[in-house]
Amino acid sequence: MDIFENTRPTESTPSKTYNICGSTYTTVDVCVSVASCVVGFGLAILIACYIVPRTPPPRSDLGVTAREYEALENRYTRRNFWLDTSMIVSLGIMTIGGFTLSMIHVYLYRIGYLAYRDSVNRQWNRSSSERMSLVETESSTNYGGLTEPSQ
């Protein structure tokens, strides 16, 4: 008995579609696009946080007084705090997007779309491997069109 028997969508289940720029998209298509954008946005924030310099230039290069350099170090300390906070937030954003993508994958597998696609791929791979074994068998016994040598 399948515990999800009553929750499995049927063909009569209406699928919400959206018309965007003259093309029709289903709810799953829109969710995959949004989740992918969320992951990309989190990745962009993370890259930006790693690109921004974390330490001030050496004092000798700037030609500033000790008091000005201390203020500069304080500013960099505050910047580092916000960079670290942004990194943690971007990792959370990427996690939410990845979790959403995996849940969409589970949903598609659950309704049978990916299971059907995987079974077709397996049948194709099995038939191609059977074809390869037949070719190998024929080539090993054929001897290039010559008869088998007699003993």
C-alpha positions as YAML, in Angstrom:
chain: A
units: angstrom
residues:
- id: 1
  name: MET
  ca: [0.00, 0.00, 0.00]
- id: 2
  name: ASP
  ca: [1.30, 3.40, -0.96]
- id: 3
  name: ILE
  ca: [1.01, 5.94, 1.85]
- id: 4
  name: PHE
  ca: [0.97, 8.77, -0.69]
- id: 5
  name: GLU
  ca: [-1.76, 7.15, -2.77]
- id: 6
  name: ASN
  ca: [-4.31, 9.92, -2.22]
- id: 7
  name: THR
  ca: [-1.79, 12.75, -2.58]
- id: 8
  name: ARG
  ca: [-0.47, 11.70, -5.97]
- id: 9
  name: PRO
  ca: [-1.68, 14.11, -8.67]
- id: 10
  name: THR
  ca: [-3.76, 12.65, -11.45]
- id: 11
  name: GLU
  ca: [-4.11, 13.63, -15.06]
- id: 12
  name: SER
  ca: [-7.34, 15.43, -14.20]
- id: 13
  name: THR
  ca: [-5.50, 17.66, -11.71]
- id: 14
  name: PRO
  ca: [-5.50, 21.13, -13.21]
- id: 15
  name: SER
  ca: [-2.02, 22.51, -13.77]
- id: 16
  name: LYS
  ca: [-1.62, 26.24, -13.30]
- id: 17
  name: THR
  ca: [-0.05, 27.81, -16.36]
- id: 18
  name: TYR
  ca: [1.35, 31.28, -16.88]
- id: 19
  name: ASN
  ca: [1.63, 33.20, -20.12]
- id: 20
  name: ILE
  ca: [4.92, 35.13, -20.03]
- id: 21
  name: CYS
  ca: [6.07, 37.00, -23.14]
- id: 22
  name: GLY
  ca: [3.93, 34.86, -25.40]
- id: 23
  name: SER
  ca: [5.17, 31.53, -23.99]
- id: 24
  name: THR
  ca: [3.24, 29.25, -21.67]
- id: 25
  name: TYR
  ca: [4.95, 28.01, -18.52]
- id: 26
  name: THR
  ca: [3.72, 25.70, -15.79]
- id: 27
  name: THR
  ca: [4.03, 26.33, -12.08]
- id: 28
  name: VAL
  ca: [6.99, 23.96, -11.89]
- id: 29
  name: ASP
  ca: [8.83, 25.89, -14.62]
- id: 30
  name: VAL
  ca: [8.32, 29.18, -12.80]
- id: 31
  name: CYS
  ca: [9.41, 27.68, -9.46]
- id: 32
  name: VAL
  ca: [12.59, 26.21, -10.99]
- id: 33
  name: SER
  ca: [13.41, 29.58, -12.55]
- id: 34
  name: VAL
  ca: [12.85, 31.47, -9.31]
- id: 35
  name: ALA
  ca: [14.82, 28.96, -7.23]
- id: 36
  name: SER
  ca: [17.71, 29.06, -9.72]
- id: 37
  name: CYS
  ca: [17.72, 32.87, -9.55]
- id: 38
  name: VAL
  ca: [17.77, 32.71, -5.75]
- id: 39
  name: VAL
  ca: [20.80, 30.40, -5.83]
- id: 40
  name: GLY
  ca: [22.51, 32.68, -8.36]
- id: 41
  name: PHE
  ca: [21.75, 35.77, -6.26]
- id: 42
  name: GLY
  ca: [23.25, 34.12, -3.16]
- id: 43
  name: LEU
  ca: [26.31, 33.10, -5.13]
- id: 44
  name: ALA
  ca: [26.75, 36.65, -6.46]
- id: 45
  name: ILE
  ca: [26.60, 38.07, -2.92]
- id: 46
  name: LEU
  ca: [29.14, 35.49, -1.73]
- id: 47
  name: ILE
  ca: [31.55, 36.29, -4.56]
- id: 48
  name: ALA
  ca: [31.20, 40.02, -3.89]
- id: 49
  name: CYS
  ca: [32.00, 39.45, -0.20]
- id: 50
  name: TYR
  ca: [35.19, 37.61, -1.09]
- id: 51
  name: ILE
  ca: [36.28, 40.26, -3.62]
- id: 52
  name: VAL
  ca: [36.06, 43.23, -1.22]
- id: 53
  name: PRO
  ca: [39.41, 43.79, 0.56]
- id: 54
  name: ARG
  ca: [39.38, 43.10, 4.30]
- id: 55
  name: THR
  ca: [42.52, 44.86, 5.48]
- id: 56
  name: PRO
  ca: [43.53, 48.50, 5.11]
- id: 57
  name: PRO
  ca: [46.66, 49.30, 3.12]
- id: 58
  name: PRO
  ca: [49.86, 49.67, 5.13]
- id: 59
  name: ARG
  ca: [50.23, 52.95, 7.00]
- id: 60
  name: SER
  ca: [53.50, 53.83, 5.28]
- id: 61
  name: ASP
  ca: [51.79, 53.76, 1.86]
- id: 62
  name: LEU
  ca: [49.05, 56.17, 2.93]
- id: 63
  name: GLY
  ca: [51.09, 58.81, 4.69]
- id: 64
  name: VAL
  ca: [48.47, 59.41, 7.40]
- id: 65
  name: THR
  ca: [48.75, 60.05, 11.12]
- id: 66
  name: ALA
  ca: [48.24, 57.34, 13.72]
- id: 67
  name: ARG
  ca: [44.84, 58.74, 14.69]
- id: 68
  name: GLU
  ca: [43.61, 58.74, 11.07]
- id: 69
  name: TYR
  ca: [44.92, 55.22, 10.56]
- id: 70
  name: GLU
  ca: [43.11, 54.05, 13.70]
- id: 71
  name: ALA
  ca: [39.86, 55.50, 12.33]
- id: 72
  name: LEU
  ca: [40.57, 53.71, 9.06]
- id: 73
  name: GLU
  ca: [41.10, 50.42, 10.92]
- id: 74
  name: ASN
  ca: [37.81, 50.93, 12.78]
- id: 75
  name: ARG
  ca: [36.03, 51.49, 9.46]
- id: 76
  name: TYR
  ca: [37.55, 48.29, 8.06]
- id: 77
  name: THR
  ca: [36.49, 46.41, 11.20]
- id: 78
  name: ARG
  ca: [32.88, 47.52, 10.70]
- id: 79
  name: ARG
  ca: [33.11, 46.59, 7.03]
- id: 80
  name: ASN
  ca: [34.42, 43.12, 7.92]
- id: 81
  name: PHE
  ca: [31.48, 42.61, 10.28]
- id: 82
  name: TRP
  ca: [29.02, 43.40, 7.49]
- id: 83
  name: LEU
  ca: [30.95, 41.26, 5.00]
- id: 84
  name: ASP
  ca: [30.82, 38.29, 7.38]
- id: 85
  name: THR
  ca: [27.11, 38.88, 7.98]
- id: 86
  name: SER
  ca: [26.50, 39.08, 4.22]
- id: 87
  name: MET
  ca: [28.40, 35.83, 3.69]
- id: 88
  name: ILE
  ca: [26.23, 34.01, 6.21]
- id: 89
  name: VAL
  ca: [23.06, 35.47, 4.69]
- id: 90
  name: SER
  ca: [24.16, 34.53, 1.17]
- id: 91
  name: LEU
  ca: [24.86, 30.96, 2.29]
- id: 92
  name: GLY
  ca: [21.36, 30.86, 3.76]
- id: 93
  name: ILE
  ca: [19.87, 32.21, 0.53]
- id: 94
  name: MET
  ca: [21.73, 29.59, -1.50]
- id: 95
  name: THR
  ca: [20.53, 26.88, 0.89]
- id: 96
  name: ILE
  ca: [16.90, 27.96, 0.51]
- id: 97
  name: GLY
  ca: [17.22, 27.99, -3.29]
- id: 98
  name: GLY
  ca: [18.92, 24.59, -3.35]
- id: 99
  name: PHE
  ca: [16.32, 23.12, -0.99]
- id: 100
  name: THR
  ca: [13.55, 24.45, -3.22]
- id: 101
  name: LEU
  ca: [15.18, 22.93, -6.30]
- id: 102
  name: SER
  ca: [15.53, 19.56, -4.57]
- id: 103
  name: MET
  ca: [11.90, 19.63, -3.44]
- id: 104
  name: ILE
  ca: [10.80, 20.36, -7.02]
- id: 105
  name: HIS
  ca: [12.92, 17.40, -8.14]
- id: 106
  name: VAL
  ca: [11.24, 15.17, -5.54]
- id: 107
  name: TYR
  ca: [7.82, 16.43, -6.64]
- id: 108
  name: LEU
  ca: [8.57, 15.66, -10.28]
- id: 109
  name: TYR
  ca: [9.86, 12.23, -9.36]
- id: 110
  name: ARG
  ca: [6.82, 11.64, -7.17]
- id: 111
  name: ILE
  ca: [4.31, 12.40, -9.92]
- id: 112
  name: GLY
  ca: [6.21, 10.07, -12.20]
- id: 113
  name: TYR
  ca: [7.72, 12.46, -14.70]
- id: 114
  name: LEU
  ca: [11.34, 11.80, -13.78]
- id: 115
  name: ALA
  ca: [10.67, 8.11, -13.09]
- id: 116
  name: TYR
  ca: [9.31, 7.75, -16.62]
- id: 117
  name: ARG
  ca: [12.28, 9.63, -18.07]
- id: 118
  name: ASP
  ca: [14.72, 7.50, -16.05]
- id: 119
  name: SER
  ca: [13.06, 4.27, -17.14]
- id: 120
  name: VAL
  ca: [13.25, 5.34, -20.79]
- id: 121
  name: ASN
  ca: [16.94, 6.18, -20.33]
- id: 122
  name: ARG
  ca: [17.56, 2.82, -18.64]
- id: 123
  name: GLN
  ca: [15.78, 0.99, -21.46]
- id: 124
  name: TRP
  ca: [17.81, 2.89, -24.03]
- id: 125
  name: ASN
  ca: [21.07, 2.19, -22.17]
- id: 126
  name: ARG
  ca: [20.16, -1.48, -21.73]
- id: 127
  name: SER
  ca: [19.27, -1.88, -25.38]
- id: 128
  name: SER
  ca: [22.47, -0.11, -26.43]
- id: 129
  name: SER
  ca: [24.54, -2.34, -24.12]
- id: 130
  name: GLU
  ca: [22.79, -5.40, -25.52]
- id: 131
  name: ARG
  ca: [23.58, -4.13, -29.01]
- id: 132
  name: MET
  ca: [27.22, -3.66, -28.02]
- id: 133
  name: SER
  ca: [27.43, -7.19, -26.60]
- id: 134
  name: LEU
  ca: [25.95, -8.57, -29.83]
- id: 135
  name: VAL
  ca: [28.50, -6.63, -31.88]
- id: 136
  name: GLU
  ca: [31.32, -7.88, -29.65]
- id: 137
  name: THR
  ca: [30.07, -11.47, -29.95]
- id: 138
  name: GLU
  ca: [29.80, -11.23, -33.71]
- id: 139
  name: SER
  ca: [33.21, -9.64, -34.10]
- id: 140
  name: SER
  ca: [34.92, -12.19, -31.85]
- id: 141
  name: THR
  ca: [33.49, -15.21, -33.73]
- id: 142
  name: ASN
  ca: [33.58, -13.80, -37.25]
- id: 143
  name: TYR
  ca: [37.35, -13.30, -37.55]
- id: 144
  name: GLY
  ca: [36.87, -10.53, -40.04]
- id: 145
  name: GLY
  ca: [34.90, -12.66, -42.51]
- id: 146
  name: LEU
  ca: [37.28, -15.60, -42.36]
- id: 147
  name: THR
  ca: [36.32, -19.02, -41.12]
- id: 148
  name: GLU
  ca: [37.41, -20.28, -37.74]
- id: 149
  name: PRO
  ca: [40.85, -21.91, -37.91]
- id: 150
  name: SER
  ca: [40.79, -25.70, -37.76]
- id: 151
  name: GLN
  ca: [42.78, -27.50, -35.13]
...
